[in-house]
Amino acid sequence: MWTSLRWKIAATTTAVCCAVAAVLGILVHNVVARQISGEVRKEVDEKLEHAMGHYQYGTTHGDVNSSLDPPDLPRDLAALVARGETGSMVGTAGGKPVMWAATPADGRPLAVWVPYGETRDRLNSVDAAILASAALAAGLVALAGLFLADRISRRLALTAGVARRITEGDLDARAGFPTDDTRRHRDEVRDVAVALDSMAEALKDRLEAEKRFTADVAHELRTPLTGSIAAAGLLPEGRPKEMIDDRLRALHRLTEDLLEISRLDAGVEHADLARIQLGATVTRIVAASRLDAEVRVVREAVVLTDRRRLDRILVNLIVNAHKHGAPPVVVTVTGPVVQVRDHGPGYPRELVDRGPQRFRTGDPGRGKGHGLGLTIVAGQAAVLEIGLDFANAPDGGAVTTLRLPVRVPPEGS
């Protein structure tokens, strides 16, 4: 808490205010002390001059606060007079604070004094007033600094929160600060927030354009691909036909994946929920896929989900495990939780932290990632409201965990 921006600004403001108050307090103290002490010094100097006149004429001064070589005369002042000089300083007489003044008189110090207690009390009162004023000013400035820092910190926190939401994929997040350019005063925090909103809007438009382009390309490719596959069926059997069929099937799968992602992005996909035995269903899905994977049902569970979409998710995960991981591939069902694990090098750190990214593969020559398969998995899981977690096992291998939501099946289902 104490390392937050608001406290740093408040502490800095208070420290600067205290430093300024201390400097001003010292200056005021010196000026006032010099003025008050000067008044007393002037009074005692007049008394000394008057006493010296009486001494020179041999008359009695009649002032009890003057004498030759008094015992309470400060040593420093006595030493000054011994050198033939005249001076004054604060000291004590009879245990009370006084202002002394002394001058040489036939080799002996002639000294006078005036009470200094009231003057000292006045100086103490002035110092107390300066200290109280400085403390009050520092407190007010600290509160004002904390208030202003809190406003700035809240606005920055709001902007940072919006940036985090955008990073997590919420491109509709906005700081919502006013964009009135007619303001005379510059507001850097507002400028940052407005720039962030503009960036999010531009990013959203760009992604929408890319999604539309991908969908359009997939739609345009579908018809000629269908014709090409039909035409390839007329070719004579042989190695050339197998190669053409293989490439056309791969291109057809890619086109279908792109169309599926386009539908998921558009939000037009809806789940057709039905009550199923999860463990038995997962076992049948893996068996029907003809993929090498072991199914372990630790605990059976009845869930309400879309079997076709669950099939798509599990098959993609197993295909991905064989393509980018290493056997054995194990599918474990524990209640409403399904876990798919391989024993390969594991997921890249980028995928674990940020999730699947389309058009990225595990090929070192083409960067890290896992293609469109996991992107479809994430999209279908979102439709089914399935919690999806990508991680790496401590002893190696990629681990994908599906947490199906606990729903209450309708009556009679």
CSV table of C-alpha atoms in Angstrom, one decimal:
chain,number,residue,atom,x,y,z
A,1,MET,CA,0.0,0.0,0.0
A,2,TRP,CA,2.7,2.4,1.0
A,3,THR,CA,4.5,1.9,-2.3
A,4,SER,CA,1.5,3.0,-4.4
A,5,LEU,CA,1.6,6.1,-6.5
A,6,ARG,CA,-0.8,8.0,-4.3
A,7,TRP,CA,1.2,7.6,-1.2
A,8,LYS,CA,4.5,8.4,-3.0
A,9,ILE,CA,3.0,11.7,-4.3
A,10,ALA,CA,1.5,12.5,-0.9
A,11,ALA,CA,4.8,11.7,0.9
A,12,THR,CA,6.8,13.7,-1.6
A,13,THR,CA,4.4,16.7,-1.4
A,14,THR,CA,4.5,16.6,2.4
A,15,ALA,CA,8.3,16.3,2.5
A,16,VAL,CA,8.7,19.3,0.2
A,17,CYS,CA,6.2,21.3,2.3
A,18,CYS,CA,8.0,20.4,5.5
A,19,ALA,CA,11.3,21.4,4.0
A,20,VAL,CA,9.9,24.8,2.8
A,21,ALA,CA,8.2,25.4,6.1
A,22,ALA,CA,11.5,24.6,8.0
A,23,VAL,CA,13.5,27.0,5.9
A,24,LEU,CA,10.8,29.8,6.2
A,25,GLY,CA,10.5,29.1,9.9
A,26,ILE,CA,14.2,29.5,10.4
A,27,LEU,CA,14.3,32.7,8.4
A,28,VAL,CA,11.3,34.1,10.3
A,29,HIS,CA,12.8,33.1,13.6
A,30,ASN,CA,16.1,34.8,12.8
A,31,VAL,CA,14.4,38.0,11.7
A,32,VAL,CA,12.0,38.2,14.7
A,33,ALA,CA,14.7,37.2,17.2
A,34,ARG,CA,17.1,39.8,15.7
A,35,GLN,CA,14.4,42.5,15.9
A,36,ILE,CA,13.3,41.7,19.5
A,37,SER,CA,16.8,41.2,20.8
A,38,GLY,CA,17.8,44.4,19.0
A,39,GLU,CA,15.2,46.3,21.0
A,40,VAL,CA,16.5,44.9,24.3
A,41,ARG,CA,20.1,45.5,23.3
A,42,LYS,CA,19.3,49.1,22.4
A,43,GLU,CA,17.8,49.6,25.8
A,44,VAL,CA,20.7,48.1,27.7
A,45,ASP,CA,23.2,50.1,25.6
A,46,GLU,CA,21.4,53.3,26.6
A,47,LYS,CA,21.5,52.2,30.3
A,48,LEU,CA,25.2,51.5,29.9
A,49,GLU,CA,25.9,54.9,28.4
A,50,HIS,CA,23.9,56.6,31.1
A,51,ALA,CA,25.8,54.6,33.8
A,52,MET,CA,29.1,55.5,32.2
A,53,GLY,CA,28.3,59.2,32.3
A,54,HIS,CA,27.5,59.1,36.0
A,55,TYR,CA,30.7,57.1,36.6
A,56,GLN,CA,32.9,59.6,34.8
A,57,TYR,CA,31.4,62.5,36.7
A,58,GLY,CA,31.7,60.7,40.0
A,59,THR,CA,28.0,60.8,40.7
A,60,THR,CA,25.7,58.1,41.9
A,61,HIS,CA,23.7,56.4,39.2
A,62,GLY,CA,21.0,55.2,41.5
A,63,ASP,CA,20.3,52.1,39.4
A,64,VAL,CA,20.4,48.8,41.2
A,65,ASN,CA,21.0,47.0,37.8
A,66,SER,CA,24.5,48.4,37.3
A,67,SER,CA,27.8,47.9,39.2
A,68,LEU,CA,31.5,47.6,38.8
A,69,ASP,CA,32.8,44.1,38.2
A,70,PRO,CA,29.6,42.3,39.2
A,71,PRO,CA,30.0,38.6,40.1
A,72,ASP,CA,27.4,37.3,37.6
A,73,LEU,CA,29.0,39.0,34.6
A,74,PRO,CA,29.4,36.3,31.9
A,75,ARG,CA,33.1,35.3,31.4
A,76,ASP,CA,33.0,35.9,27.6
A,77,LEU,CA,31.8,39.5,28.2
A,78,ALA,CA,34.3,40.0,30.9
A,79,ALA,CA,37.1,38.9,28.6
A,80,LEU,CA,35.8,41.2,25.9
A,81,VAL,CA,35.9,44.2,28.3
A,82,ALA,CA,39.4,43.2,29.5
A,83,ARG,CA,40.5,43.7,25.9
A,84,GLY,CA,39.2,47.2,26.1
A,85,GLU,CA,36.0,46.6,24.1
A,86,THR,CA,32.3,47.2,24.9
A,87,GLY,CA,29.7,44.6,24.3
A,88,SER,CA,26.5,43.0,25.3
A,89,MET,CA,25.1,39.4,25.6
A,90,VAL,CA,22.4,37.3,27.2
A,91,GLY,CA,23.2,35.8,30.6
A,92,THR,CA,21.8,35.5,34.1
A,93,ALA,CA,21.7,37.6,37.2
A,94,GLY,CA,20.4,36.2,40.4
A,95,GLY,CA,19.3,33.1,38.6
A,96,LYS,CA,17.1,35.1,36.2
A,97,PRO,CA,17.8,35.7,32.4
A,98,VAL,CA,19.0,39.2,31.7
A,99,MET,CA,20.7,41.1,28.9
A,100,TRP,CA,24.2,42.3,30.0
A,101,ALA,CA,26.1,45.2,28.6
A,102,ALA,CA,29.6,46.1,29.9
A,103,THR,CA,32.4,48.6,29.1
A,104,PRO,CA,35.9,49.3,30.6
A,105,ALA,CA,36.0,51.7,33.5
A,106,ASP,CA,39.5,52.3,34.9
A,107,GLY,CA,40.5,48.7,34.1
A,108,ARG,CA,37.4,47.2,35.6
A,109,PRO,CA,34.1,46.3,33.8
A,110,LEU,CA,31.2,48.6,34.3
A,111,ALA,CA,28.1,46.5,33.7
A,112,VAL,CA,24.4,47.0,33.5
A,113,TRP,CA,21.6,44.6,32.8
A,114,VAL,CA,17.9,44.5,32.0
A,115,PRO,CA,15.5,41.6,32.5
A,116,TYR,CA,15.3,39.2,29.5
A,117,GLY,CA,12.7,36.7,30.7
A,118,GLU,CA,9.7,38.4,29.0
A,119,THR,CA,11.7,38.7,25.8
A,120,ARG,CA,12.6,35.0,25.9
A,121,ASP,CA,9.0,34.2,26.4
A,122,ARG,CA,8.0,36.3,23.4
A,123,LEU,CA,10.6,34.4,21.3
A,124,ASN,CA,9.3,31.1,22.5
A,125,SER,CA,5.8,32.1,21.7
A,126,VAL,CA,6.9,33.2,18.2
A,127,ASP,CA,8.7,29.8,17.7
A,128,ALA,CA,5.6,27.9,18.9
A,129,ALA,CA,3.4,29.9,16.5
A,130,ILE,CA,5.9,29.2,13.6
A,131,LEU,CA,5.9,25.5,14.5
A,132,ALA,CA,2.2,25.3,14.7
A,133,SER,CA,1.7,27.1,11.4
A,134,ALA,CA,4.3,24.9,9.7
A,135,ALA,CA,2.6,21.7,11.1
A,136,LEU,CA,-0.9,23.0,10.0
A,137,ALA,CA,0.4,23.9,6.5
A,138,ALA,CA,2.2,20.5,6.2
A,139,GLY,CA,-1.0,18.7,7.2
A,140,LEU,CA,-3.2,20.7,4.8
A,141,VAL,CA,-0.7,20.2,2.0
A,142,ALA,CA,-0.5,16.5,2.8
A,143,LEU,CA,-4.3,16.1,2.6
A,144,ALA,CA,-4.4,18.1,-0.6
A,145,GLY,CA,-1.6,16.1,-2.1
A,146,LEU,CA,-3.2,12.8,-1.0
A,147,PHE,CA,-6.5,13.9,-2.6
A,148,LEU,CA,-4.9,14.9,-5.9
A,149,ALA,CA,-2.7,11.8,-5.9
A,150,ASP,CA,-5.8,9.6,-5.2
A,151,ARG,CA,-7.6,11.1,-8.2
A,152,ILE,CA,-4.6,10.6,-10.4
A,153,SER,CA,-4.0,7.1,-9.1
A,154,ARG,CA,-7.6,6.1,-9.6
A,155,ARG,CA,-7.6,7.3,-13.2
A,156,LEU,CA,-4.3,5.5,-13.9
A,157,ALA,CA,-5.7,2.4,-12.2
A,158,LEU,CA,-8.8,2.6,-14.4
A,159,THR,CA,-6.6,3.0,-17.5
A,160,ALA,CA,-4.4,0.0,-16.4
A,161,GLY,CA,-7.5,-2.1,-15.8
A,162,VAL,CA,-8.8,-1.4,-19.3
A,163,ALA,CA,-5.4,-2.2,-20.8
A,164,ARG,CA,-5.4,-5.6,-18.9
A,165,ARG,CA,-9.0,-6.3,-20.2
A,166,ILE,CA,-7.9,-5.5,-23.7
A,167,THR,CA,-4.9,-7.8,-23.3
A,168,GLU,CA,-7.2,-10.6,-22.2
A,169,GLY,CA,-9.3,-10.2,-25.3
A,170,ASP,CA,-12.1,-7.8,-24.3
A,171,LEU,CA,-11.8,-5.3,-27.2
A,172,ASP,CA,-15.0,-3.5,-26.0
A,173,ALA,CA,-13.3,-2.3,-22.9
A,174,ARG,CA,-12.9,1.5,-22.8
A,175,ALA,CA,-11.6,4.0,-20.2
A,176,GLY,CA,-14.4,6.4,-21.3
A,177,PHE,CA,-12.6,9.6,-20.5
A,178,PRO,CA,-13.9,12.8,-22.3
A,179,THR,CA,-12.2,13.6,-25.6
A,180,ASP,CA,-12.9,17.3,-25.6
A,181,ASP,CA,-10.0,18.9,-27.3
A,182,THR,CA,-11.1,22.5,-26.5
A,183,ARG,CA,-9.8,22.3,-23.0
A,184,ARG,CA,-7.1,24.8,-22.2
A,185,HIS,CA,-5.3,22.8,-19.6
A,186,ARG,CA,-3.3,19.7,-20.5
A,187,ASP,CA,-4.3,16.4,-18.9
A,188,GLU,CA,-1.7,13.8,-19.5
A,189,VAL,CA,-3.7,11.0,-17.8
A,190,ARG,CA,-6.7,11.8,-20.0
A,191,ASP,CA,-4.4,11.8,-23.1
A,192,VAL,CA,-3.1,8.3,-22.2
A,193,ALA,CA,-6.7,7.0,-21.6
A,194,VAL,CA,-7.9,8.5,-24.9
A,195,ALA,CA,-4.9,7.1,-26.8
A,196,LEU,CA,-5.7,3.6,-25.2
A,197,ASP,CA,-9.3,3.8,-26.3
A,198,SER,CA,-8.3,4.8,-29.8
A,199,MET,CA,-5.8,1.9,-30.0
A,200,ALA,CA,-8.5,-0.5,-28.8
A,201,GLU,CA,-11.0,0.8,-31.3
A,202,ALA,CA,-8.4,0.5,-34.1
A,203,LEU,CA,-7.4,-3.0,-33.0
A,204,LYS,CA,-11.0,-4.1,-32.8
A,205,ASP,CA,-11.7,-2.8,-36.4
A,206,ARG,CA,-8.6,-4.5,-37.7
A,207,LEU,CA,-9.5,-7.9,-36.1
A,208,GLU,CA,-13.1,-7.6,-37.3
A,209,ALA,CA,-11.7,-6.9,-40.8
A,210,GLU,CA,-9.4,-9.9,-40.6
A,211,LYS,CA,-12.2,-12.1,-39.4
A,212,ARG,CA,-14.4,-11.0,-42.3
A,213,PHE,CA,-11.6,-11.6,-44.7
A,214,THR,CA,-10.9,-15.1,-43.3
A,215,ALA,CA,-14.6,-16.0,-43.6
A,216,ASP,CA,-14.9,-14.6,-47.1
A,217,VAL,CA,-11.7,-16.5,-48.2
A,218,ALA,CA,-13.0,-19.8,-46.7
A,219,HIS,CA,-16.4,-19.4,-48.4
A,220,GLU,CA,-14.8,-18.6,-51.7
A,221,LEU,CA,-12.5,-21.6,-51.4
A,222,ARG,CA,-15.2,-24.1,-50.5
A,223,THR,CA,-16.9,-24.4,-53.9
A,224,PRO,CA,-13.8,-24.8,-56.0
A,225,LEU,CA,-12.4,-27.2,-53.5
A,226,THR,CA,-15.5,-29.4,-53.7
A,227,GLY,CA,-15.2,-29.4,-57.4
A,228,SER,CA,-11.5,-30.2,-57.3
A,229,ILE,CA,-12.1,-33.2,-54.9
A,230,ALA,CA,-14.8,-34.5,-57.2
A,231,ALA,CA,-12.5,-34.1,-60.2
A,232,ALA,CA,-9.6,-35.8,-58.4
A,233,GLY,CA,-11.9,-38.8,-58.0
A,234,LEU,CA,-11.9,-39.3,-61.7
A,235,LEU,CA,-8.1,-39.7,-61.9
A,236,PRO,CA,-6.6,-43.1,-62.4
A,237,GLU,CA,-5.4,-44.9,-59.2
A,238,GLY,CA,-1.7,-44.4,-58.4
A,239,ARG,CA,0.8,-42.4,-56.4
A,240,PRO,CA,0.0,-39.0,-58.2
A,241,LYS,CA,-3.7,-39.4,-57.3
A,242,GLU,CA,-2.9,-40.3,-53.7
A,243,MET,CA,-0.7,-37.1,-53.4
A,244,ILE,CA,-3.4,-34.9,-54.9
A,245,ASP,CA,-6.1,-36.4,-52.7
A,246,ASP,CA,-4.0,-36.0,-49.6
A,247,ARG,CA,-3.3,-32.3,-50.4
A,248,LEU,CA,-6.9,-31.6,-51.3
A,249,ARG,CA,-8.2,-33.2,-48.1
A,250,ALA,CA,-5.7,-31.1,-46.0
A,251,LEU,CA,-6.9,-28.0,-47.8
A,252,HIS,CA,-10.5,-29.0,-47.3
A,253,ARG,CA,-10.0,-29.5,-43.6
A,254,LEU,CA,-8.3,-26.1,-43.3
A,255,THR,CA,-11.2,-24.5,-45.1
A,256,GLU,CA,-13.7,-26.2,-42.8
A,257,ASP,CA,-11.7,-25.1,-39.8
A,258,LEU,CA,-11.7,-21.5,-41.0
A,259,LEU,CA,-15.4,-21.6,-41.5
A,260,GLU,CA,-15.9,-23.1,-38.1
A,261,ILE,CA,-13.7,-20.4,-36.5
A,262,SER,CA,-15.6,-17.7,-38.4
A,263,ARG,CA,-18.9,-19.0,-37.0
A,264,LEU,CA,-17.5,-19.1,-33.5
A,265,ASP,CA,-16.1,-15.6,-33.8
A,266,ALA,CA,-19.5,-14.4,-35.1
A,267,GLY,CA,-21.2,-15.8,-32.0
A,268,VAL,CA,-23.8,-17.7,-34.0
A,269,GLU,CA,-23.0,-21.1,-32.6
A,270,HIS,CA,-25.5,-22.5,-30.0
A,271,ALA,CA,-25.2,-25.7,-27.9
A,272,ASP,CA,-27.7,-28.5,-28.3
A,273,LEU,CA,-27.7,-29.8,-24.8
A,274,ALA,CA,-28.5,-33.3,-23.8
A,275,ARG,CA,-27.9,-35.5,-20.7
A,276,ILE,CA,-25.0,-37.9,-21.2
A,277,GLN,CA,-22.8,-40.3,-19.1
A,278,LEU,CA,-19.5,-38.4,-19.4
A,279,GLY,CA,-17.2,-41.3,-18.9
A,280,ALA,CA,-19.0,-43.7,-21.3
A,281,THR,CA,-19.4,-40.9,-23.9
A,282,VAL,CA,-15.6,-40.0,-23.8
A,283,THR,CA,-14.8,-43.7,-24.2
A,284,ARG,CA,-17.0,-43.9,-27.3
A,285,ILE,CA,-15.6,-40.7,-28.8
A,286,VAL,CA,-12.0,-41.9,-28.5
A,287,ALA,CA,-12.9,-45.3,-29.9
A,288,ALA,CA,-14.7,-43.7,-32.8
A,289,SER,CA,-11.8,-41.4,-33.6
A,290,ARG,CA,-9.5,-44.4,-34.2
A,291,LEU,CA,-6.8,-42.4,-32.5
A,292,ASP,CA,-4.3,-44.1,-30.2
A,293,ALA,CA,-5.3,-42.9,-26.7
A,294,GLU,CA,-6.0,-44.6,-23.4
A,295,VAL,CA,-9.2,-43.7,-21.5
A,296,ARG,CA,-9.3,-43.9,-17.7
A,297,VAL,CA,-12.7,-43.3,-16.0
A,298,VAL,CA,-11.9,-42.6,-12.3
A,299,ARG,CA,-15.4,-41.4,-11.5
A,300,GLU,CA,-18.5,-41.4,-13.7
A,301,ALA,CA,-20.7,-38.3,-13.9
A,302,VAL,CA,-23.9,-37.3,-15.6
A,303,VAL,CA,-23.6,-33.9,-17.4
A,304,LEU,CA,-25.7,-31.8,-19.6
A,305,THR,CA,-23.7,-30.9,-22.7
A,306,ASP,CA,-23.5,-31.0,-26.5
A,307,ARG,CA,-22.1,-34.4,-27.5
A,308,ARG,CA,-21.1,-33.3,-31.0
A,309,ARG,CA,-19.2,-30.3,-29.8
A,310,LEU,CA,-17.6,-32.3,-27.0
A,311,ASP,CA,-16.5,-34.8,-29.7
A,312,ARG,CA,-14.9,-32.0,-31.7
A,313,ILE,CA,-13.0,-30.7,-28.6
A,314,LEU,CA,-11.7,-34.1,-27.6
A,315,VAL,CA,-10.7,-35.3,-31.1
A,316,ASN,CA,-8.8,-32.0,-31.7
A,317,LEU,CA,-7.0,-32.4,-28.4
A,318,ILE,CA,-5.9,-35.9,-29.1
A,319,VAL,CA,-4.9,-35.0,-32.7
A,320,ASN,CA,-2.9,-32.1,-31.3
A,321,ALA,CA,-1.3,-34.4,-28.7
A,322,HIS,CA,-0.1,-36.9,-31.4
A,323,LYS,CA,1.0,-34.1,-33.8
A,324,HIS,CA,3.0,-32.0,-31.4
A,325,GLY,CA,3.5,-34.2,-28.4
A,326,ALA,CA,4.4,-37.9,-27.9
A,327,PRO,CA,2.7,-41.1,-26.8
A,328,PRO,CA,1.2,-42.4,-24.6
A,329,VAL,CA,-1.8,-40.1,-24.8
A,330,VAL,CA,-4.1,-40.5,-21.8
A,331,VAL,CA,-7.7,-39.2,-21.4
A,332,THR,CA,-8.8,-39.2,-17.7
A,333,VAL,CA,-12.4,-38.6,-16.6
A,334,THR,CA,-12.9,-37.6,-13.0
A,335,GLY,CA,-16.4,-36.6,-12.4
A,336,PRO,CA,-17.2,-33.5,-14.6
A,337,VAL,CA,-13.5,-33.0,-15.2
A,338,VAL,CA,-11.7,-34.4,-18.3
A,339,GLN,CA,-8.0,-34.3,-18.7
A,340,VAL,CA,-6.0,-35.0,-21.9
A,341,ARG,CA,-2.3,-35.6,-21.4
A,342,ASP,CA,0.6,-36.5,-23.7
A,343,HIS,CA,4.3,-37.2,-22.8
A,344,GLY,CA,6.0,-34.8,-25.3
A,345,PRO,CA,7.9,-31.6,-24.8
A,346,GLY,CA,4.8,-29.8,-23.5
A,347,TYR,CA,3.0,-26.6,-24.4
A,348,PRO,CA,5.0,-23.5,-25.2
A,349,ARG,CA,5.1,-20.9,-22.4
A,350,GLU,CA,3.3,-18.4,-24.7
A,351,LEU,CA,0.3,-20.8,-25.1
A,352,VAL,CA,0.1,-21.6,-21.4
A,353,ASP,CA,0.1,-17.9,-20.5
A,354,ARG,CA,-2.0,-16.5,-23.3
A,355,GLY,CA,-4.0,-19.4,-24.8
A,356,PRO,CA,-4.2,-20.7,-28.4
A,357,GLN,CA,-3.3,-18.4,-31.3
A,358,ARG,CA,-4.5,-19.2,-34.7
A,359,PHE,CA,-2.1,-19.9,-37.6
A,360,ARG,CA,0.7,-20.8,-35.2
A,361,THR,CA,2.3,-24.3,-35.1
A,362,GLY,CA,4.7,-26.2,-33.0
A,363,ASP,CA,7.2,-26.4,-35.9
A,364,PRO,CA,10.5,-24.7,-34.7
A,365,GLY,CA,10.9,-23.2,-38.1
A,366,ARG,CA,7.5,-21.5,-38.0
A,367,GLY,CA,7.3,-20.4,-34.4
A,368,LYS,CA,5.6,-21.8,-31.4
A,369,GLY,CA,1.9,-22.5,-31.0
A,370,HIS,CA,-0.6,-25.2,-32.0
A,371,GLY,CA,-2.4,-24.1,-35.1
A,372,LEU,CA,-6.2,-23.9,-35.6
A,373,GLY,CA,-7.0,-27.0,-33.7
A,374,LEU,CA,-6.7,-25.5,-30.2
A,375,THR,CA,-8.3,-22.3,-31.4
A,376,ILE,CA,-11.4,-24.4,-32.3
A,377,VAL,CA,-11.1,-26.2,-28.9
A,378,ALA,CA,-11.2,-22.9,-27.1
A,379,GLY,CA,-14.1,-21.6,-29.2
A,380,GLN,CA,-16.3,-24.7,-28.7
A,381,ALA,CA,-15.4,-24.8,-25.0
A,382,ALA,CA,-16.7,-21.2,-24.7
A,383,VAL,CA,-20.0,-22.2,-26.4
A,384,LEU,CA,-20.4,-25.1,-23.9
A,385,GLU,CA,-19.2,-22.9,-21.0
A,386,ILE,CA,-16.5,-25.4,-20.3
A,387,GLY,CA,-13.5,-24.2,-18.2
A,388,LEU,CA,-10.3,-24.8,-20.2
A,389,ASP,CA,-6.8,-24.9,-18.8
A,390,PHE,CA,-3.5,-25.5,-20.7
A,391,ALA,CA,-0.5,-26.6,-18.6
A,392,ASN,CA,2.6,-28.7,-18.5
A,393,ALA,CA,3.0,-31.7,-16.2
A,394,PRO,CA,5.9,-31.5,-13.8
A,395,ASP,CA,7.5,-34.7,-15.3
A,396,GLY,CA,7.0,-33.5,-18.9
A,397,GLY,CA,4.1,-33.5,-21.3
A,398,ALA,CA,1.2,-31.2,-22.2
A,399,VAL,CA,-1.9,-31.3,-20.0
A,400,THR,CA,-5.3,-29.9,-21.1
A,401,THR,CA,-8.1,-29.9,-18.5
A,402,LEU,CA,-11.8,-29.5,-19.3
A,403,ARG,CA,-14.1,-28.6,-16.5
A,404,LEU,CA,-17.7,-29.1,-17.6
A,405,PRO,CA,-20.2,-26.9,-15.8
A,406,VAL,CA,-22.5,-28.6,-13.2
A,407,ARG,CA,-26.0,-28.1,-14.6
A,408,VAL,CA,-29.3,-29.4,-13.2
A,409,PRO,CA,-30.9,-31.6,-15.9
A,410,PRO,CA,-34.5,-30.7,-16.8
A,411,GLU,CA,-37.3,-32.8,-15.4
A,412,GLY,CA,-37.9,-36.0,-17.4
A,413,SER,CA,-34.7,-35.7,-19.5
